[in-house]
mmCIF file of C-alpha atoms in Angstrom:
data_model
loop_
_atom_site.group_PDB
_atom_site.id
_atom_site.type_symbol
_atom_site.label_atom_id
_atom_site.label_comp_id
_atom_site.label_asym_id
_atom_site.label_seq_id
_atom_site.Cartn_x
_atom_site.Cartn_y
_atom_site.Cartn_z
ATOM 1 C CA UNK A 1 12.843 -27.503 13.806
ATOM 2 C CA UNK A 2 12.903 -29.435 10.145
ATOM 3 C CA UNK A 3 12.316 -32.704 12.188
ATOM 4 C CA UNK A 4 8.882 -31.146 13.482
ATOM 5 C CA UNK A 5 7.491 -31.933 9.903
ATOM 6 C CA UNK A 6 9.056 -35.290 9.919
ATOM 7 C CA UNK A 7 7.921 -36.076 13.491
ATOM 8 C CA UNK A 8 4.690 -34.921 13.139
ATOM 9 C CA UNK A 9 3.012 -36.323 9.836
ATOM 10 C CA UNK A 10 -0.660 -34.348 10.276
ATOM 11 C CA UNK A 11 -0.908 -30.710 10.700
ATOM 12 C CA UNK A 12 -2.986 -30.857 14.138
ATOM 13 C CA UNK A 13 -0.480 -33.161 15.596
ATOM 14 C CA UNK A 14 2.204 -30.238 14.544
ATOM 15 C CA UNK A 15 0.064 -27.723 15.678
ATOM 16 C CA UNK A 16 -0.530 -28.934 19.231
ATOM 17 C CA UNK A 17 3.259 -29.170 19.494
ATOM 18 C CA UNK A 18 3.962 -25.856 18.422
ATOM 19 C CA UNK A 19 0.946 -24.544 20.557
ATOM 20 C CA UNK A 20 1.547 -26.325 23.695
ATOM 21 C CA UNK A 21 2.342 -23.572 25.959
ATOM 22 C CA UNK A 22 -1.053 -21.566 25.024
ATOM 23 C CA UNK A 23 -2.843 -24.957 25.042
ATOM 24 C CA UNK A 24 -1.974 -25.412 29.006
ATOM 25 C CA UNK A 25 -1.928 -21.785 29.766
ATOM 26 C CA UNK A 26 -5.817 -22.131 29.112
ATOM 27 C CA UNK A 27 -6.183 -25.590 29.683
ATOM 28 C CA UNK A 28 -7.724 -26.372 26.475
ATOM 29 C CA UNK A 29 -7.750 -29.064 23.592
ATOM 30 C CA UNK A 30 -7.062 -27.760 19.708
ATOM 31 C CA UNK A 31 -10.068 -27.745 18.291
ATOM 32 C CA UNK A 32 -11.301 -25.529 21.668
ATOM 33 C CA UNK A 33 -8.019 -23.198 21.052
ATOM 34 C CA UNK A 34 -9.522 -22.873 17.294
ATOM 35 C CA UNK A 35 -12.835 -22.094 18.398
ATOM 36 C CA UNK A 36 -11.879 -19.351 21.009
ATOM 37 C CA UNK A 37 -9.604 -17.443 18.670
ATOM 38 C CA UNK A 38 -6.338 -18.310 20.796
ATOM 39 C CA UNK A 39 -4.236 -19.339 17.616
ATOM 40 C CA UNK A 40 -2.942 -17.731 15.199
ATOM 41 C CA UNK A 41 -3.931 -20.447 12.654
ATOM 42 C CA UNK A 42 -2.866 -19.005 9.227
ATOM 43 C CA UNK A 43 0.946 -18.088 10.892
ATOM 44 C CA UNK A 44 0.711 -22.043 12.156
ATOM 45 C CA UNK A 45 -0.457 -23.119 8.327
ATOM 46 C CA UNK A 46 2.509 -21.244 6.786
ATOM 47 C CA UNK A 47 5.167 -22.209 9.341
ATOM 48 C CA UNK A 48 3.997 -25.875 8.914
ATOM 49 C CA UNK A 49 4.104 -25.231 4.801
ATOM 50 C CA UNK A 50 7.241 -24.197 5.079
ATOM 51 C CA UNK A 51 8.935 -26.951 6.763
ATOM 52 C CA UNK A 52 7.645 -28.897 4.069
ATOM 53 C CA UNK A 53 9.622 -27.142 1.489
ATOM 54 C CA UNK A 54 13.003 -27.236 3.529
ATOM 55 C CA UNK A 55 15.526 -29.553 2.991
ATOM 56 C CA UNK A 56 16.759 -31.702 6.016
ATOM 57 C CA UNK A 57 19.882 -29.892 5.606
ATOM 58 C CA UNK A 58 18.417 -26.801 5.987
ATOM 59 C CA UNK A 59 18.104 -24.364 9.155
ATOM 60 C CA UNK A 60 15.340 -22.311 9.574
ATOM 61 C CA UNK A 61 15.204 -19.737 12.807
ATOM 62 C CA UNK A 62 12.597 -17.846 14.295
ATOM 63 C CA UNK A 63 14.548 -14.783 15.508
ATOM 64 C CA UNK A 64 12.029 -12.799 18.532
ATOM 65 C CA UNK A 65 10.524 -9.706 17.325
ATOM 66 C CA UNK A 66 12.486 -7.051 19.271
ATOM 67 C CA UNK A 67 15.841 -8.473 17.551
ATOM 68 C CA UNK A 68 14.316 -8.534 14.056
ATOM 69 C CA UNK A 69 13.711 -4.797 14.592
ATOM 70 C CA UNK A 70 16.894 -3.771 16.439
ATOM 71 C CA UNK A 71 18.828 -5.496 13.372
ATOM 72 C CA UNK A 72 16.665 -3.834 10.363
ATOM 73 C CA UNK A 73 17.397 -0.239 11.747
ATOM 74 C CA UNK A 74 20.730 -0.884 10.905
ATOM 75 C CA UNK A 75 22.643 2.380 9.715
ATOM 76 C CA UNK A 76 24.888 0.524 7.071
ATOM 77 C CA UNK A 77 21.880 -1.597 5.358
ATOM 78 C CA UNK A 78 23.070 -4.450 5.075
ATOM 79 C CA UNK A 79 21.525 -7.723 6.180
ATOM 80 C CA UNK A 80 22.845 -8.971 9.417
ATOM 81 C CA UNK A 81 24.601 -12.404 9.465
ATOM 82 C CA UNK A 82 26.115 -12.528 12.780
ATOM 83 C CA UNK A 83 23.745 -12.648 15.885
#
């Protein structure tokens, strides 16, 4: 995922990547995504900000919702390592 911010050297290019599937799912261009509320622009912004800050050696994840929660309701709190 760090080479997205290499890859991509604007922000729209980045965020038509990252939006592709919603972008053909309704058949639209960016700025028509934007203007029909189908992004979630300010998530894209940060996400994109903080690729910028990582170091090439650096992995970031984006674990899916339903895991994030399964693993916080964990009874001995600690922070879970192994997925």
């Amino acid at each position: 995922m760090a080479d997205l911010i290499t890859e991509y050297a604007d922000y729209d290019s980045f965020a038509r990547e990252w939006h592709s599937g919603t972008l053909a799912d309704y058949n639209v261009s960016l700025d028509e995504a934007r203007k029909r509320g189908l992004l979630n622009e300010q998530q894209t912004r940060k996400l994109w900000q903080l690729l910028g800050l990582l170091d090439p050696e650096e992995c970031l994840l984006q674990l899916p919702e339903w895991l994030a929660e399964k693993k916080v309701e964990s009874k001995n709190r600690t922070t879970p390592t192994i997925f």
